[in-house]
Coordinates of C-alpha atoms in Angstrom, one line a residue:
X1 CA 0.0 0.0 0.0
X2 CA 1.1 3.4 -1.1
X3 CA 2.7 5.9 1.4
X4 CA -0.8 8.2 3.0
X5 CA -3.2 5.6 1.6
X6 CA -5.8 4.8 4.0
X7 CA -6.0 1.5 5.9
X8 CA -9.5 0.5 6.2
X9 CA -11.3 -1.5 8.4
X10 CA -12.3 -4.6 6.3
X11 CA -8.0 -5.2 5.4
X12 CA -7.9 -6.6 9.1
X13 CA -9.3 -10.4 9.6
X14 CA -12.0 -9.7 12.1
X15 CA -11.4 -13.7 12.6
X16 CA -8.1 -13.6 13.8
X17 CA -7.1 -13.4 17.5
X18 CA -4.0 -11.6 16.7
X19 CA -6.2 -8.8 15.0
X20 CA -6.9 -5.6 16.3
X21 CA -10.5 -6.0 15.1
X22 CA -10.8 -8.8 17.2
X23 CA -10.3 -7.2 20.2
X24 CA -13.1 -4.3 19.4
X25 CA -16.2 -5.2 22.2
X26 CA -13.8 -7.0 24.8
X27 CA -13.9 -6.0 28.4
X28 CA -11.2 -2.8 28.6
X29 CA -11.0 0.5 30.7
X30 CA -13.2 2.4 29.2
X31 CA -16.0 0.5 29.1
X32 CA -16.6 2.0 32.9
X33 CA -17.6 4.9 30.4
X34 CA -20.3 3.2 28.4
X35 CA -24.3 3.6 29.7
X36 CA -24.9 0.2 31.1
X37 CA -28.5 -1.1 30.7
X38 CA -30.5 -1.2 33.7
X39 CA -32.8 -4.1 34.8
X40 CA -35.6 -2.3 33.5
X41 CA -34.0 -2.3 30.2
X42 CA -33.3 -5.7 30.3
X43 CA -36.7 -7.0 31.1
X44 CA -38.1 -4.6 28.2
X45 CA -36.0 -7.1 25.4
X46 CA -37.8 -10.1 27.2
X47 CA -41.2 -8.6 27.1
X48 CA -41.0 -7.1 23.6
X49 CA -39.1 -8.9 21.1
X50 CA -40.8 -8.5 18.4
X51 CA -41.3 -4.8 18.8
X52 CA -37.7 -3.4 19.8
X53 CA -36.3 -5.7 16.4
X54 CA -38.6 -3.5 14.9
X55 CA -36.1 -0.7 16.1
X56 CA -33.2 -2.3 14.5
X57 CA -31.4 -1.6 11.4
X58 CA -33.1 -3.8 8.6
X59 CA -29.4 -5.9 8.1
X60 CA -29.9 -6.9 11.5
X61 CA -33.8 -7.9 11.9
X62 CA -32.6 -10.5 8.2
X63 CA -29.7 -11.9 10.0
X64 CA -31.9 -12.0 13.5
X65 CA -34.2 -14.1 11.7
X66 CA -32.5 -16.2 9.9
X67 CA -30.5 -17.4 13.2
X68 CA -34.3 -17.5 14.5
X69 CA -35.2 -18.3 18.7
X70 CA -34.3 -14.7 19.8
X71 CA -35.4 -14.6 23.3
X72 CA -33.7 -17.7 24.0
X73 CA -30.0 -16.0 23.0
X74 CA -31.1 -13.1 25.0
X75 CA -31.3 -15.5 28.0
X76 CA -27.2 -16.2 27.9
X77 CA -27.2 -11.9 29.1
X78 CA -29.5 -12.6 31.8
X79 CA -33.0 -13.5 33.1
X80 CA -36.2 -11.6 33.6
X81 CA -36.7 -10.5 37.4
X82 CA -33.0 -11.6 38.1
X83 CA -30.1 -9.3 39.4
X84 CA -28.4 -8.0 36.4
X85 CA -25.1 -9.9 35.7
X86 CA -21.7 -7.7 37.2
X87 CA -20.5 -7.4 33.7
X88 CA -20.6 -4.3 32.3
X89 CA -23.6 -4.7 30.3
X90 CA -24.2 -1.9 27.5
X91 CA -26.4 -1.7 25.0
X92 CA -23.1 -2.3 22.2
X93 CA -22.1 -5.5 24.1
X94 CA -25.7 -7.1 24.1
X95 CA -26.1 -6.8 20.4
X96 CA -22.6 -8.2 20.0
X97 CA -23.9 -11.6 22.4
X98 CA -27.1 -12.0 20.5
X99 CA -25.1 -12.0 17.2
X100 CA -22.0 -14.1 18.7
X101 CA -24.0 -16.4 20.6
X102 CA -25.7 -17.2 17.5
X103 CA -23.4 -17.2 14.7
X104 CA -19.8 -16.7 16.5
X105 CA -19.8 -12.9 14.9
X106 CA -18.1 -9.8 16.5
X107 CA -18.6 -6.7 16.2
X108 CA -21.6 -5.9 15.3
X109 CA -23.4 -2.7 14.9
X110 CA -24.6 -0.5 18.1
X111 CA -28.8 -1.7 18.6
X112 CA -30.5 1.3 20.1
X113 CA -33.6 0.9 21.0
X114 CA -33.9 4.4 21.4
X115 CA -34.1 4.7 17.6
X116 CA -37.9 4.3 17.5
X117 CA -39.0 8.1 17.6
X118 CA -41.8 9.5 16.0
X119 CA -39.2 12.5 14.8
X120 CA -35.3 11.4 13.8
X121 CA -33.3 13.4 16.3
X122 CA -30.5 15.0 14.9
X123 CA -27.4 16.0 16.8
X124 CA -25.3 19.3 15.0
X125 CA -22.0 19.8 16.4
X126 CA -20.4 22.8 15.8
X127 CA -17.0 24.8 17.5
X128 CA -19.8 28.1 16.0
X129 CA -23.4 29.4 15.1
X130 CA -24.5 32.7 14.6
X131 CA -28.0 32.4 16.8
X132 CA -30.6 29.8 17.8
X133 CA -33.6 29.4 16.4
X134 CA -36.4 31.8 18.2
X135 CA -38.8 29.9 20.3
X136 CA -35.7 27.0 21.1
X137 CA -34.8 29.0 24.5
X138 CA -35.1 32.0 26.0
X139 CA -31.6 31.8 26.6
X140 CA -30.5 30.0 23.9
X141 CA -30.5 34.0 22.4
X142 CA -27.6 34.7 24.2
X143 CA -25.5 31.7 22.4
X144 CA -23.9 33.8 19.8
X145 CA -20.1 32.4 18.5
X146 CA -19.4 34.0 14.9
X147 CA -16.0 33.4 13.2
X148 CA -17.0 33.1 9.6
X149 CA -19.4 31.4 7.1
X150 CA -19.6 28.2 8.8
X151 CA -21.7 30.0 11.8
X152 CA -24.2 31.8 9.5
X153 CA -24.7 28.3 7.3
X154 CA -25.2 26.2 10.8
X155 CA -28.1 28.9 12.2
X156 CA -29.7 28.6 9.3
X157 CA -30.0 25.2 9.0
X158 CA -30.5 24.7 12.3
X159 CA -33.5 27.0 12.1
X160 CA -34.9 25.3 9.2
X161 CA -34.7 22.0 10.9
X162 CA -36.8 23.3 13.8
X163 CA -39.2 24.8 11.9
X164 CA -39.7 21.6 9.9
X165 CA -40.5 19.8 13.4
X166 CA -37.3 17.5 13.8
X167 CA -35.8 16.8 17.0
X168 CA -32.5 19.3 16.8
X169 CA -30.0 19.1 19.3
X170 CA -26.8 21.3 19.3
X171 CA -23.6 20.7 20.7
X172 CA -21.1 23.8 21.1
X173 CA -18.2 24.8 23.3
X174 CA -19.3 26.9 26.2
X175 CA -17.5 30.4 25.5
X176 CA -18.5 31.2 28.6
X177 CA -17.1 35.0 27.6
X178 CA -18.7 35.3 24.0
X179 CA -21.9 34.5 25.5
X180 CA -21.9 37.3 28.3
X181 CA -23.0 34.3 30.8
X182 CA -21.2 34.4 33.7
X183 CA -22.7 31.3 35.6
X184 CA -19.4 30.9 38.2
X185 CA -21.8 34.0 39.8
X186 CA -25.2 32.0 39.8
X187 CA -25.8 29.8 42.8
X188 CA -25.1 25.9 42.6
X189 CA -29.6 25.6 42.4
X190 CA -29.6 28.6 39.6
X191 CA -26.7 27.3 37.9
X192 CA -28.0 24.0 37.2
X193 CA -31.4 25.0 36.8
X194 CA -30.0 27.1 33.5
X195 CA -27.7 24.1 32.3
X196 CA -30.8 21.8 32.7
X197 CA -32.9 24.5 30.4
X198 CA -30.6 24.7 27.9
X199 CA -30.2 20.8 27.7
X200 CA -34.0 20.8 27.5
X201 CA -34.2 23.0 24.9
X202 CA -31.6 20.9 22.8
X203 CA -28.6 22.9 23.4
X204 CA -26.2 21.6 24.6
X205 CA -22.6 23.3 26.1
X206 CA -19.4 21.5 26.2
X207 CA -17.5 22.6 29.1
X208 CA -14.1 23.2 29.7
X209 CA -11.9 26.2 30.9
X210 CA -10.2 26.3 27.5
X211 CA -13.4 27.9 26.3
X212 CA -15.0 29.9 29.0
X213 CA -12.5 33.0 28.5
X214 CA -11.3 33.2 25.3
X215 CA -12.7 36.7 22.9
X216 CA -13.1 35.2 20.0
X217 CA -13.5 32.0 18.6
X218 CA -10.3 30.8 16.9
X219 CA -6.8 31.3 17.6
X220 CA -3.8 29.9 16.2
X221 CA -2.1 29.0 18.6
X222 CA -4.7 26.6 20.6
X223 CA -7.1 25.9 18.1
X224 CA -6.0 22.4 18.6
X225 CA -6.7 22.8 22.3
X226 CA -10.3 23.7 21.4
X227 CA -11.1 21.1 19.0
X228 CA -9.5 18.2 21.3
X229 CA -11.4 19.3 24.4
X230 CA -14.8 20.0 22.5
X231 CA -14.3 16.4 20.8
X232 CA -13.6 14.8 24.2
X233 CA -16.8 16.6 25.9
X234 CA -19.0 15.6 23.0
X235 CA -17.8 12.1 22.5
X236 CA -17.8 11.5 26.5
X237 CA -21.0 13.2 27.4
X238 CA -23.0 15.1 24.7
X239 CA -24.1 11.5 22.8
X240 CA -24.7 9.0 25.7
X241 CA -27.0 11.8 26.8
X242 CA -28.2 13.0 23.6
X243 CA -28.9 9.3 21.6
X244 CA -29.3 10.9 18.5
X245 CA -30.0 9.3 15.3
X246 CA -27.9 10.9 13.3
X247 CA -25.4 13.5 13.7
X248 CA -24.3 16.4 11.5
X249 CA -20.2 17.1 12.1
X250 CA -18.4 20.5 10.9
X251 CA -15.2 20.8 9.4
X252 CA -11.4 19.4 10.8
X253 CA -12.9 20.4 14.9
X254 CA -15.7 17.7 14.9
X255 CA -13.0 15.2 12.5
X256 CA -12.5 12.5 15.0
X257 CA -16.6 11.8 16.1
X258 CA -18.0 10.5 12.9
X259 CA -15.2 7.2 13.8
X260 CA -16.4 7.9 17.1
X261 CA -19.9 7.3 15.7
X262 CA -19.5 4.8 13.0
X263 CA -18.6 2.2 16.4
X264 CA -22.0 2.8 18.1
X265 CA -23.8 2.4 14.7
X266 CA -24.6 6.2 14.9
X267 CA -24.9 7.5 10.9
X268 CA -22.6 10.8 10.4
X269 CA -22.9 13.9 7.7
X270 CA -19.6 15.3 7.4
X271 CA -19.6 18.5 5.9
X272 CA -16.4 20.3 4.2
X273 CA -16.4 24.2 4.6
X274 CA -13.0 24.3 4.9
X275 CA -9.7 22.8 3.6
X276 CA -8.0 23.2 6.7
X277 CA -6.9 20.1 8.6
X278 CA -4.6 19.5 12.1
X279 CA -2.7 16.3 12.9
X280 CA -1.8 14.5 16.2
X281 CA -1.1 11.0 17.2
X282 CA -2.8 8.7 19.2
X283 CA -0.9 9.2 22.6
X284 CA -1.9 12.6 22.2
X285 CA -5.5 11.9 22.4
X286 CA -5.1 9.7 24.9
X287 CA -3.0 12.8 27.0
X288 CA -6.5 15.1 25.8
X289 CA -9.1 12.4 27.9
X290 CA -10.6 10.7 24.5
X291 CA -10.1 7.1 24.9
X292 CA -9.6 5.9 20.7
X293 CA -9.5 2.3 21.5
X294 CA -12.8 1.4 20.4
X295 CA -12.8 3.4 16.9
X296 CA -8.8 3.8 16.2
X297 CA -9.3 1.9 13.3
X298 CA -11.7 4.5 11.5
X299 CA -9.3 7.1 11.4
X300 CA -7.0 8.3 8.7
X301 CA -3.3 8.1 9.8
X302 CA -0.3 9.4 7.2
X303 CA 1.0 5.3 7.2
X304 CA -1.0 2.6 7.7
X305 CA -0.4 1.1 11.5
X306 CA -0.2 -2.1 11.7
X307 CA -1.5 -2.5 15.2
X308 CA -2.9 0.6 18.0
X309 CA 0.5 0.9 19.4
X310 CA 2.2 1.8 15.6
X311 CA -0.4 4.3 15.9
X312 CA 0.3 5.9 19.2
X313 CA 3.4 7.8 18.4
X314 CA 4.9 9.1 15.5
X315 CA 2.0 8.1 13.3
X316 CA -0.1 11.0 12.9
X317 CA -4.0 10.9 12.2
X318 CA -5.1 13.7 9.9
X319 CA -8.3 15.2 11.5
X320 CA -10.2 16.9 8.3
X321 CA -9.4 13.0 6.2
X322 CA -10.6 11.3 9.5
X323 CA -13.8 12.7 9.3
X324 CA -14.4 12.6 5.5
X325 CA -13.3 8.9 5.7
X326 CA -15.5 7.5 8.5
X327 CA -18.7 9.6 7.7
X328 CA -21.6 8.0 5.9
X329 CA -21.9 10.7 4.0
X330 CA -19.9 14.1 3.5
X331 CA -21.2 17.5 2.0
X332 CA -19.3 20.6 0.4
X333 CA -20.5 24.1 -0.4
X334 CA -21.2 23.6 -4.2
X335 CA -21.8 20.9 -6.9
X336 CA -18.9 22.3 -8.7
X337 CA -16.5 22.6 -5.7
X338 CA -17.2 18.9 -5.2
X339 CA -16.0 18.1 -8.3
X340 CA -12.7 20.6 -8.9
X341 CA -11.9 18.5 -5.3
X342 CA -12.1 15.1 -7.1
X343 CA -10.4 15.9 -10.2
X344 CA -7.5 17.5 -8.6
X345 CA -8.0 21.6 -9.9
X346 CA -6.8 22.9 -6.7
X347 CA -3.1 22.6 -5.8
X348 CA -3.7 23.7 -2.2
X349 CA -5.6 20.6 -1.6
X350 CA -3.9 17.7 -0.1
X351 CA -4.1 14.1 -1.7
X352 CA -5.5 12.7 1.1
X353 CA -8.6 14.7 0.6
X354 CA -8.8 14.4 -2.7
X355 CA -9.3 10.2 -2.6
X356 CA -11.2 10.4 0.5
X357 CA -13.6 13.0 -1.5
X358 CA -13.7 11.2 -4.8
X359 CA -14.1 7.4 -2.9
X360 CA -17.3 9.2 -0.9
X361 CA -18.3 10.3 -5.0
X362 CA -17.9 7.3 -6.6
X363 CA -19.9 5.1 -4.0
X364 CA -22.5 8.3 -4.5
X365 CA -22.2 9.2 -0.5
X366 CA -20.5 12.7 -1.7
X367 CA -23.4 15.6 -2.1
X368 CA -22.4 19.5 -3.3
X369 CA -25.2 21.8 -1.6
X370 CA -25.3 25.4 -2.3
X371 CA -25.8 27.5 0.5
X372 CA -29.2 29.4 0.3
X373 CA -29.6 33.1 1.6
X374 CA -31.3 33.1 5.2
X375 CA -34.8 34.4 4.5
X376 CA -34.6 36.8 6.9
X377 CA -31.8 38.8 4.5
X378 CA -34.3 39.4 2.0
X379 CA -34.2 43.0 1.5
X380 CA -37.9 43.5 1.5
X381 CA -38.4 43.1 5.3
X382 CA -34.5 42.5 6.3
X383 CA -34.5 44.6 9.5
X384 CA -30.8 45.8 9.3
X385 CA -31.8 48.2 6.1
X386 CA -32.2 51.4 6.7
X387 CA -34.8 51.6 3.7
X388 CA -35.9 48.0 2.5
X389 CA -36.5 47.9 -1.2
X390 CA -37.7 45.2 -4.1
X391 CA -37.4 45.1 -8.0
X392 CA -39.1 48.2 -8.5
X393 CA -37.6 50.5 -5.8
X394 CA -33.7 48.9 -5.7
X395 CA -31.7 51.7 -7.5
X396 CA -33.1 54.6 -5.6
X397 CA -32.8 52.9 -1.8
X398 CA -29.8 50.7 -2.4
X399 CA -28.1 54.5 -3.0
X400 CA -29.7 55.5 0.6
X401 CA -28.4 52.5 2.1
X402 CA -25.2 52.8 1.0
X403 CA -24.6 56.2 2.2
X404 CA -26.1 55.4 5.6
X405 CA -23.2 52.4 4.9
X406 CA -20.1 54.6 4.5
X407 CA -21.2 57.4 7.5
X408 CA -21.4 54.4 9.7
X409 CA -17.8 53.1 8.8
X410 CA -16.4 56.4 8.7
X411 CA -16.0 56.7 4.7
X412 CA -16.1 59.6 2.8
X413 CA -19.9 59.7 1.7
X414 CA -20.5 59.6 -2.3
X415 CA -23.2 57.6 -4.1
X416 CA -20.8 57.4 -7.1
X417 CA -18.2 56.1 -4.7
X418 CA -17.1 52.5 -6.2
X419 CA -17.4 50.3 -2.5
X420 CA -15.6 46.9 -2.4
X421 CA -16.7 44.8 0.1
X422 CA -14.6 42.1 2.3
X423 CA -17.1 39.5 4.1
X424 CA -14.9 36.7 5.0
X425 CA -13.0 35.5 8.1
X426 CA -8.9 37.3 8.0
X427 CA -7.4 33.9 7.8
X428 CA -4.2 34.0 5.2
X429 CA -4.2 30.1 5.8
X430 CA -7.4 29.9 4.6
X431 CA -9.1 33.0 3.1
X432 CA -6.0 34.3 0.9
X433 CA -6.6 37.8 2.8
X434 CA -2.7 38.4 2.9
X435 CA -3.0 38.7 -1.3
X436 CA -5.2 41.6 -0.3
X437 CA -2.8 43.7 1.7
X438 CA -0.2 43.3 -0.6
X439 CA -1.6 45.5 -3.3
X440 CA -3.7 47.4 -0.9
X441 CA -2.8 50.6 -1.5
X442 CA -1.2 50.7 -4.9
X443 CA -5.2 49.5 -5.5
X444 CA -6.7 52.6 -3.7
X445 CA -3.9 54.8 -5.4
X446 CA -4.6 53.1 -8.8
X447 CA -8.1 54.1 -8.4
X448 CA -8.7 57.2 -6.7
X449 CA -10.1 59.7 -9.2
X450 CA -12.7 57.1 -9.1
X451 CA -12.8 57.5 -5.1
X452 CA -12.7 53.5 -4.9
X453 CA -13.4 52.3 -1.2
X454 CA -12.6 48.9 0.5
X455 CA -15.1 47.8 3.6
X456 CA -13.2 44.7 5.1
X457 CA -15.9 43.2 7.6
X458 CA -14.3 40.8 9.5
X459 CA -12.4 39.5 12.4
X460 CA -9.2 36.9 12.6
X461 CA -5.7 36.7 13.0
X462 CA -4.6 38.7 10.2
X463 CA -7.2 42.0 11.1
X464 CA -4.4 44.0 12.7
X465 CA -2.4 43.7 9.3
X466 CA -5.1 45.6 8.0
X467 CA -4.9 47.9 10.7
X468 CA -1.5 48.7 10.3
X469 CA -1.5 49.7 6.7
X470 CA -5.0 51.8 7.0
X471 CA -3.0 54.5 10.0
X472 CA 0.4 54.1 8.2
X473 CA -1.0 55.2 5.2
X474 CA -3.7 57.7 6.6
X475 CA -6.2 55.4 4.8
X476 CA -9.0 56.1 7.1
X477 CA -11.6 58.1 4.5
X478 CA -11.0 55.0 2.2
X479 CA -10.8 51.8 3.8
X480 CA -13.0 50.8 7.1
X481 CA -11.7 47.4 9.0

């Protein structure tokens, strides 16, 4: 196998002892972690056979009938009315008895018996969002954490989703800061009677003290920090409580749960809105608190480990590849974008990407969607506008608007001024802003019988750049940051 190429599950021999597959489902540490299933539950499979199958993933209720006598295999996890056995008994492990006891198979699929809603309940995790749908929480309006497109595409969906009735959840870090909620001065009662609302409500905080300070949203020098700690929190916590159905991941900072997922039989959309990846071993998750024992195997490493320990150290797993490999399903921005990925038009993106991207195409699992305009920016009612306008009316108020535009930013006001506009997140890594400031100003001088203007709205690492050249210049009446 070629130097980067992915190993994949099916290249082990689940059937041999020596195999790493093999192992997956045995009694280890962190099954201390897993839900176990309570009495109750356990008396529920003897009572209801034929109804909780019903729950089950169609490959499962064929092979469950063809082996046949399922309450009989159920017996060899325990008995009705009888103490539940001392080993740890989870949900994952009874599946995996029914099916070995049967046929001597292992690792099976995760059975949740949760699965059988009357709405699918949909877990979105996200490191941002712009806002919460209205009518979610009361406080959920306070959850505001904006870095760049990715936020604005999440709310809407998000809000979509909710109005269409599904069961949304959404898992975030707590930036404690960003969201002006400071609950270390709430009493223990209030403070858990608002984590308990907002879990209630579907939304659902991550917490660590890597998030509850920090300004802004991304920094590059512990974005790594961030993404580990959210993963850990979400993995951990966030899905045993949530039980979702499916779950919608978000660029290189969710990479590692759809692997995470796959192993509890958990279906993952992982959606590209950036080519930006990270890499770290094994050991180093381990260091973070995320136990990768159970779904090593699912992730994209740069060689192919032969065993976990090859994978531990020195053997880096590539976080954006991870995701895009072990998802069921992965999503980009445009039709076209999805296809300049598989046919290679873009130097900047990595190989890895690239097969991982055109495997997910060619097994018709890869899907270009075109982010829509949030209804509520339609200029006929958008609230923002100093004068809204349609067809009819758009010359004549667009002008107004503009001015009101330039006085607001501190431009020189002109309706024949020429007004370039800068939307996206100051990331030279990933934005190409930096190609900007270098022809800055021979651009503004170029153009300025024409009294051209640049409006760059947006924040990142590269802002104070911008900055510079605007007061070293005396750029002020001609370019807003």
């Amino acid at each position: 196998m070629k130097q980067g190429q992915i190993h994949r599950p099916e290249s082990f021999n689940s059937r041999d002892a020596d195999s790493p597959v093999a192992n997956f489902g045995k009694p280890h540490a962190s099954d201390n972690e897993l839900s176990s299933v309570s009495q109750e539950e356990l008396n529920l499979l003897f009572r209801n056979v034929n109804q909780l199958t019903s729950a089950w993933t169609p490959e499962i209720q064929q092979f469950l009938q063809a082996v046949g006598n399922l309450p009989e295999i159920l017996k060899s996890v325990g008995s009705p009315n009888e103490p539940v056995n001392q080993t740890r008994l989870d949900r994952r492990s009874i599946g995996q008895t029914v099916c070995s006891k049967a046929r001597g198979v292992e690792d099976v699929p995760f059975i949740r018996a949760s699965s059988r809603r009357s709405r699918p309940r949909i877990l979105v995790v996200t490191p941002e969002i712009t806002r919460l749908p209205q009518g979610m929480s009361d406080l959920g309006e306070q959850i505001h954490a904006k870095a760049g497109g990715l936020a604005d595409m999440l709310a809407s969906l998000v809000s979509e989703l909710y109005k269409r009735g599904a069961d949304i959840h959404v898992a975030l870090p707590n930036y404690r800061r960003l969201f002006k909620v400071n609950v270390t001065c709430l009493g223990a009662a209030k403070r858990r009677r608002y984590q308990s609302e907002l879990a209630n409500a579907g939304i659902h905080l991550a917490e660590d003290r890597v998030f509850h300070h920090r300004n802004k949203v991304y920094d590059s020098d512990d974005n790594i920090d961030i993404s580990l700690a959210f993963q850990r929190e979400v993995i951990n916590n966030i899905i045993p409580r949530v039980q979702p159905d499916i779950i919608h991941c978000n660029d290189w900072m969710t990479g590692l749960i759809p692997a995470a997922a796959n192993k509890l039989g958990i279906p993952t959309l992982f959606t590209i809105h950036n080519i930006h990846t990270r890499k770290i071993t094994l050991g180093d998750l381990e260091m973070r608190g995320i136990d990768p024992v159970e779904f090593w195997d699912r992730l994209y490493y740069e060689h192919r480990p032969s065993d976990y320990w090859q994978a531990f150290e020195g053997n880096c797993l590539d976080m954006l590849t991870s995701g895009i490999f072990a998802a069921d399903a992965i999503s980009v921005v445009s039709p076209s974008f999805l296809n300049e990925i598989v046919e290679g038009v873009h130097d900047v993106i990595p190989h890895s990407v690239q097969s991982e991207v055109a495997a997910k195409k060619h097994s018709g699992h890869a899907f270009g969607v075109i982010n829509a305009p949030d209804p509520s920016f339609d200029p006929l009612i958008d609230q923002s506008l100093v004068m809204n306008y349609g067809p009819t009316t758009a010359l004549k108020k667009k002008a107004t608007n503009k001015l009101a535009f330039q006085n607001r930013l501190g431009l020189e006001c002109g309706p024949d001024f020429p007004v370039c506009f800068w939307p996206s997140r100051l990331d030279p890594r990933q934005k190409g802003c930096h190609l900007l400031t270098d022809i800055l100003c021979d651009v503004v001088s170029a153009y300025g019988n024409e009294g051209l203007q640049i409006a760059v709205i947006a924040d990142g690492p590269f802002q104070k750049h911008f900055h510079a050249i605007v007061d070293h210049h005396d750029l002020g009446r001609r370019v807003a940051v």
